[in-house]
Coordinates of C-alpha atoms and ligand atoms in Angstrom, one line a residue:
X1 CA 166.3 143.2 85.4
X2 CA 163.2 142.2 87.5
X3 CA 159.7 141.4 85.8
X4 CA 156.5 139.9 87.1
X5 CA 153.6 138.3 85.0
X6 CA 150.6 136.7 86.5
X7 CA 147.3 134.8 84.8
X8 CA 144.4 137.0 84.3
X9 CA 143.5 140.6 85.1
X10 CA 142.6 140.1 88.5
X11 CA 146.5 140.3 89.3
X12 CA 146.6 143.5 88.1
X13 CA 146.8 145.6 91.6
X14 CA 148.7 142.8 93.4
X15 CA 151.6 143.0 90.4
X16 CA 151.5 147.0 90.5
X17 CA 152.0 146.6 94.5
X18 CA 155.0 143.9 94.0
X19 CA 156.5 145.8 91.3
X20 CA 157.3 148.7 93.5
X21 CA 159.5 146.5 95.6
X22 CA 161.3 144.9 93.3
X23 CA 161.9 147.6 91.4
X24 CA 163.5 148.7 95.3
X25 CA 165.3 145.5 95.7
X26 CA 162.4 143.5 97.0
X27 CA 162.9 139.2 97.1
X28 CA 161.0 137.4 94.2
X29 CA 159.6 135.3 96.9
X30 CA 158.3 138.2 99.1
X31 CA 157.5 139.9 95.6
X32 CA 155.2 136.9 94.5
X33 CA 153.4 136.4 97.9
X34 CA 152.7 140.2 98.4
X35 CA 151.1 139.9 95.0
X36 CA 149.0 136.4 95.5
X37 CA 147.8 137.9 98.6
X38 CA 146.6 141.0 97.7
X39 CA 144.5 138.5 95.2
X40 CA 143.8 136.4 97.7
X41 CA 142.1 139.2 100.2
X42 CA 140.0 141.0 97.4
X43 CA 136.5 139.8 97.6
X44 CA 135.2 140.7 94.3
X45 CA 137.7 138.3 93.2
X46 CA 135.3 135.2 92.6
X47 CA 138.0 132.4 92.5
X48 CA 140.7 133.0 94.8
X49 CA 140.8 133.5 98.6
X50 CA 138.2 135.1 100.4
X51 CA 135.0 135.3 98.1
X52 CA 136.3 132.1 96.3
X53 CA 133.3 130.2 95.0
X54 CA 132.1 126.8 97.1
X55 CA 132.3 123.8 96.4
X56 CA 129.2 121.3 95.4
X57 CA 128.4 121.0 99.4
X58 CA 128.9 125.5 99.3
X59 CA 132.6 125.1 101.2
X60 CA 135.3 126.9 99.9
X61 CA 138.1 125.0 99.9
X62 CA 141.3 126.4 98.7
X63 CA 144.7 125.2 96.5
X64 CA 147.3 127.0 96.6
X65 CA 151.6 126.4 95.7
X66 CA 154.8 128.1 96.3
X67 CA 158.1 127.4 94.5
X68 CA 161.7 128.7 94.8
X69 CA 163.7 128.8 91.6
X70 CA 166.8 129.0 93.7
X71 CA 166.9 125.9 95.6
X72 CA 163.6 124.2 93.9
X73 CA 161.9 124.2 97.6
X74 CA 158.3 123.8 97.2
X75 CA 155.6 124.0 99.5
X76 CA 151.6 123.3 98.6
X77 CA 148.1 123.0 100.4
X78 CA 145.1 121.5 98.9
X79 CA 141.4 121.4 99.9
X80 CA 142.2 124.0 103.1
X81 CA 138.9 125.5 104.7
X82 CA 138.9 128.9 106.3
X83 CA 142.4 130.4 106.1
X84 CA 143.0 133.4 104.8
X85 CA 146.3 133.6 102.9
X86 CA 146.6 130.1 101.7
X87 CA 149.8 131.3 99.4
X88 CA 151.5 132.1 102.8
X89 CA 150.9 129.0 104.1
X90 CA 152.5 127.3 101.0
X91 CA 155.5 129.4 101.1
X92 CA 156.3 128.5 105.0
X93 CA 155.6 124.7 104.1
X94 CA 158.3 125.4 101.7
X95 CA 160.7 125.7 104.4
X96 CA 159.9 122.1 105.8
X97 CA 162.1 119.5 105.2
X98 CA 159.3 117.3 104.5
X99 CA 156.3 117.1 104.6
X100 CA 155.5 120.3 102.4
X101 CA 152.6 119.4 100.5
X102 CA 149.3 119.0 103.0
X103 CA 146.0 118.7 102.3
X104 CA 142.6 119.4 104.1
X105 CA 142.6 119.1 107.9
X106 CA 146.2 119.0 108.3
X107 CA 147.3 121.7 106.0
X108 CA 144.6 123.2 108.3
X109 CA 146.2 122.0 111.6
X110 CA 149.8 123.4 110.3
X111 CA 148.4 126.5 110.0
X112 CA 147.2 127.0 113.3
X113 CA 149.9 125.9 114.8
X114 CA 152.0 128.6 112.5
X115 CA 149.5 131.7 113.6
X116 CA 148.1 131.6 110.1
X117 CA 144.9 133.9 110.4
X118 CA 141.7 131.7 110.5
X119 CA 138.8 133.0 108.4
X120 CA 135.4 132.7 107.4
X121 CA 136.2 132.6 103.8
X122 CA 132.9 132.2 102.2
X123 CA 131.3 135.8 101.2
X124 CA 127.1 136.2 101.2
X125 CA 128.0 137.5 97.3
X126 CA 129.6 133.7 96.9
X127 CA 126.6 131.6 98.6
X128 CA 124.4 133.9 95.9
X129 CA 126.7 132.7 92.6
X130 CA 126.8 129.5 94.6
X131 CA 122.4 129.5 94.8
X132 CA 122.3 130.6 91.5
X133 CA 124.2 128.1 89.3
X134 CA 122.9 125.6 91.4
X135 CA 119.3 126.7 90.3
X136 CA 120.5 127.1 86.8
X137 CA 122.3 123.4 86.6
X138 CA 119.1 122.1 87.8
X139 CA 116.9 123.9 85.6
X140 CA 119.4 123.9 82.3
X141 CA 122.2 121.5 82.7
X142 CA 124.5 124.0 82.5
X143 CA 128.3 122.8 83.2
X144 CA 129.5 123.5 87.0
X145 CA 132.9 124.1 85.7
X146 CA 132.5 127.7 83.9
X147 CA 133.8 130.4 85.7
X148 CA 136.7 129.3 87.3
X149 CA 139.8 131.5 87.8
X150 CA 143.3 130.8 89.0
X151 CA 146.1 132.8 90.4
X152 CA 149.5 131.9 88.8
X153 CA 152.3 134.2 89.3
X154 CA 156.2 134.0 88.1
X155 CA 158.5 136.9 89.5
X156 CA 162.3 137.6 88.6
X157 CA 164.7 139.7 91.1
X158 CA 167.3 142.3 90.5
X159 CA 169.5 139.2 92.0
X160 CA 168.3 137.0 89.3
X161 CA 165.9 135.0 91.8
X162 CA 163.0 133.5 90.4
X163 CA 159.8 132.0 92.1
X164 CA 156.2 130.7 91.1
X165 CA 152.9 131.0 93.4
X166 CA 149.7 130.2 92.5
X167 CA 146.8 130.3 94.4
X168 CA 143.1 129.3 93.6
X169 CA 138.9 128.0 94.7
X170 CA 139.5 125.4 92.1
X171 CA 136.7 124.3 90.0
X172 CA 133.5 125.9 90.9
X173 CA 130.9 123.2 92.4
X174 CA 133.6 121.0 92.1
X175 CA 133.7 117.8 94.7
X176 CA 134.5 117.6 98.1
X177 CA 138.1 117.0 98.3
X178 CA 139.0 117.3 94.5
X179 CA 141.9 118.9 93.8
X180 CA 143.4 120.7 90.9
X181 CA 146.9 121.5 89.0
X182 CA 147.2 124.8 90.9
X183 CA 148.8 123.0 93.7
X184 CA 151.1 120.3 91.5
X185 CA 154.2 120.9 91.0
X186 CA 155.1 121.0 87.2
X187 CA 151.3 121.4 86.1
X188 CA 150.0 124.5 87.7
X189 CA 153.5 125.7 88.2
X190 CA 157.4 125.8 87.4
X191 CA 160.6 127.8 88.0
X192 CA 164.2 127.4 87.9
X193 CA 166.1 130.5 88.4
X194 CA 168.8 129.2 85.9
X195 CA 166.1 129.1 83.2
X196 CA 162.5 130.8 84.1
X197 CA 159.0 129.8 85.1
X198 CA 155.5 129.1 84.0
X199 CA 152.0 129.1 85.5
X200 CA 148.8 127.5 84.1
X201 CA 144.9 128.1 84.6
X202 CA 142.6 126.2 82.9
X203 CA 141.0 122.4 83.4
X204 CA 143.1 121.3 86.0
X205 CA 141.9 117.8 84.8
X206 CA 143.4 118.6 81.5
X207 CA 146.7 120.7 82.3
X208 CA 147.6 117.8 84.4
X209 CA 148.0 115.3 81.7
X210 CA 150.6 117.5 80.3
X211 CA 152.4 118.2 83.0
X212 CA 152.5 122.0 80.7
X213 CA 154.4 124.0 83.2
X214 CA 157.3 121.6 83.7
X215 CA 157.2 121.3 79.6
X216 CA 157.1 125.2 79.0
X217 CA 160.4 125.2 81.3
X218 CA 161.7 122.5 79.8
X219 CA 161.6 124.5 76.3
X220 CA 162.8 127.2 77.3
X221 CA 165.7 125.1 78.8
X222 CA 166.5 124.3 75.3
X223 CA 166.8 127.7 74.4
X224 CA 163.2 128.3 73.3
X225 CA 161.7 132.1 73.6
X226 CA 158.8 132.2 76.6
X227 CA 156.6 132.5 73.8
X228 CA 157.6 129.9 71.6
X229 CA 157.5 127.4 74.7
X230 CA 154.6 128.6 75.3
X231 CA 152.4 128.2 72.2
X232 CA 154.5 124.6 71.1
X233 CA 153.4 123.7 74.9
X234 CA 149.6 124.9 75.1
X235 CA 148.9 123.2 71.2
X236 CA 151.0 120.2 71.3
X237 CA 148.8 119.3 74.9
X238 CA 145.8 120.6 72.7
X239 CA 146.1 118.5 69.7
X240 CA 146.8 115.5 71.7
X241 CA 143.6 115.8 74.1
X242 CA 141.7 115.6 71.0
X243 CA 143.4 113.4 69.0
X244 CA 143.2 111.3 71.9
X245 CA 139.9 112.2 74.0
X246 CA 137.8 114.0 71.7
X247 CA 137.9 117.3 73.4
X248 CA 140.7 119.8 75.4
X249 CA 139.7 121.6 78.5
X250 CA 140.5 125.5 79.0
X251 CA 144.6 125.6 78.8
X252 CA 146.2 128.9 79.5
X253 CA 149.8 129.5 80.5
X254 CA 152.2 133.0 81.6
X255 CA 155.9 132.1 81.1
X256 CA 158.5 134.2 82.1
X257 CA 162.7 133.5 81.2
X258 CA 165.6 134.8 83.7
X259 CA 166.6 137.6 81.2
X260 CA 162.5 139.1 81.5
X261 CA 161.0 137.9 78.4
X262 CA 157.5 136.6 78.6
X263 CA 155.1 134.7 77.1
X264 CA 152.0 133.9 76.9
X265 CA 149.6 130.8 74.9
X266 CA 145.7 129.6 75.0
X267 CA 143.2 127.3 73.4
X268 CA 140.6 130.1 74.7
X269 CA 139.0 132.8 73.6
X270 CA 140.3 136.5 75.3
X271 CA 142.5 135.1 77.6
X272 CA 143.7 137.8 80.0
X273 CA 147.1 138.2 81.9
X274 CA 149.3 140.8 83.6
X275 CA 152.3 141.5 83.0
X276 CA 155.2 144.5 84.8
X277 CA 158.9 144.7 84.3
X278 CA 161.9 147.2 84.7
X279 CA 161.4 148.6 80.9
X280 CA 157.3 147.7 80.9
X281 CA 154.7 149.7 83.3
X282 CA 152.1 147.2 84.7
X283 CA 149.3 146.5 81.9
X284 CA 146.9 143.6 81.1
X285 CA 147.0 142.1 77.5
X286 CA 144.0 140.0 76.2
X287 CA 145.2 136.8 74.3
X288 CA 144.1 135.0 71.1
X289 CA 145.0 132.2 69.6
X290 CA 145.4 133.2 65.5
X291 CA 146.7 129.9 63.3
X292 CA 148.4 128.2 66.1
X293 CA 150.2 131.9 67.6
X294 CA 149.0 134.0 70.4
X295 CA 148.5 137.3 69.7
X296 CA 148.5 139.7 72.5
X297 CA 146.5 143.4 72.5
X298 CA 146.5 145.7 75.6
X299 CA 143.3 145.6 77.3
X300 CA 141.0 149.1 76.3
X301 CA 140.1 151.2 79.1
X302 CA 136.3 150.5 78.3
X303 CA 136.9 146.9 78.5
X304 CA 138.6 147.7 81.8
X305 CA 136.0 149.7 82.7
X306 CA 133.2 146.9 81.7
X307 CA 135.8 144.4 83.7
X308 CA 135.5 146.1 87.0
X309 CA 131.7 146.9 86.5
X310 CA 131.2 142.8 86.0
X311 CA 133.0 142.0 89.3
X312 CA 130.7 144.0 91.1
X313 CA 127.3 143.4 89.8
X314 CA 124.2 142.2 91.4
X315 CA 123.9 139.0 91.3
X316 CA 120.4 138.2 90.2
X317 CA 118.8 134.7 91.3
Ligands
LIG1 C1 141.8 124.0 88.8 N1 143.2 125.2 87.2 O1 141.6 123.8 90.0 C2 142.3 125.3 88.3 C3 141.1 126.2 88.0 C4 141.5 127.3 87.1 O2 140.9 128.8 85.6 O3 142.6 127.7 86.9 N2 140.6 127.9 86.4 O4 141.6 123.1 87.9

């Protein structure tokens, strides 16, 4: 069996690509990078990699995680300015006895002393989002924090390998220096090849405080389906937030188990993943939470259609 899912549409292409090779024999590790980069390069793609939006000072600076369900290596940068492929970066920190979680100028120094390619990653189209919702918080209030997309991938071998990337801008207009779950270990991601993995996008503030990857993989651990992980996970974290603080951010999570089941839970409205294995052709879902279960349709072609019309509008100011 191999299968890949992956947060939000965007992964679409990237997971198509990947799915080839592992459907050839391909590594889950080389499967899940392949796929985050292929996110990571696409331009339209307005919070990962290159085009990723800026942050409140307009700098992009990028999370991004890699984990091994084999041996549990796991490598992580945070805050990094003008790499390309911060997911490749991740997955040779990985390989470092220590020191495998950097942030800012020496994730940045690692990867220049590892050949990494050095880019310019902030687009013209991302300084224009990045003018306008400035304009628009000053004139309306309007939260910094909509529109904010991450990468979070889980892949499963034909040798039962299992790994986790994620890859991400963050919050848009978020701080200087803040960072999110994308990059934590057991909030933005999880995998253990002897069980499965899980991925999260969403309020890093808030996905943190349940530590919801780890838990998802946890419940599967103790026999749970991906999808009933998922959903217990996603409203117990919920429920608590505001029971506790009033409110709960955006919490969305992809689980996938070693035998190629997924799963899939939100607190949001049209949450939208992709999802490939041996027995299912590449397709994106759109997820609703009905009475505390997820339900999952397959995306229309017209709202595919209005999807890849959005990405490459004109961005009025
Ligand atoms: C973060 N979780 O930095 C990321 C952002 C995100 O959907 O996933 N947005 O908090």
């Amino acid at each position: 069996m191999w299968a890949m899912i992956a947060t939000w549409r965007m992964a679409i292409e990237g997971i198509t690509e990947a799915c080839k090779g592992l459907n050839e024999g391909m590594d889950a590790g080389d499967a899940v990078e392949l796929a985050v980069k292929m996110v990571e390069d696409y331009p339209f793609y307005k919070s990962v990699g290159y085009g990723g939006l800026p942050n409140e000072n307009c700098e992009v600076e990028l999370d991004a995680a890699y984990m091994d369900g084999d041996t549990l290596a796991i490598g992580a940068v945070a805050g990094i300015r003008d790499y390309a492929n911060p997911v490749s970066i991740a997955r040779k920190l990985s390989d470092e006895k220590v020191n495998n979680f950097l942030v800012g100028a020496g994730a940045e120094a690692y990867a220049h002393k590892n050949g990494f390619e050095r880019k310019n990653m902030l687009t013209d189209r991302a300084k224009l989002h990045y003018e306008k919702r400035k304009k628009e918080t000053l004139e309306k209030g309007l939260s910094p924090y909509i529109g904010h997309d991450t990468v979070g991938m889980i892949s499963l071998d034909e040798n039962g390998k299992m790994c986790a990337a994620t890859s991400t801008s963050g919050l848009f207009m978020k701080k200087r220096g803040r960072i999110g779950d994308s990059a934590l270990s057991g909030s933005g991601f999880y995998v253990d090849s002897e069980v499965g993995g899980a991925t999260a996008t969403g309020l890093g503030e808030d996905l943190m405080k349940g530590c919801i990857s780890y838990e998802i993989v946890r419940l599967m651990k103790e026999g749970k389906h991906p999808q009933e992980a998922c959903d217990i996970a996603v409203n117990q974290l919920d429920k608590e937030l505001i029971r506790r603080r009033g409110k709960a951010g955006d919490l969305s999570l992809v689980a996938l188990n070693n035998k190629g089941e997924w799963g899939v839970a939100t607190n949001i409205a049209d949450f939208t993943f992709s999802v490939a294995t041996k027995n299912e052709e590449p397709t994106v879902y759109i997820s609703n939470r009905v009475d505390g279960k997820t339900i999952h349709e397959v995306a229309s072609q017209e709202w595919l259609d209005a999807y890849a019309a959005r990405i490459k509008a004109p961005i009025e100011i």
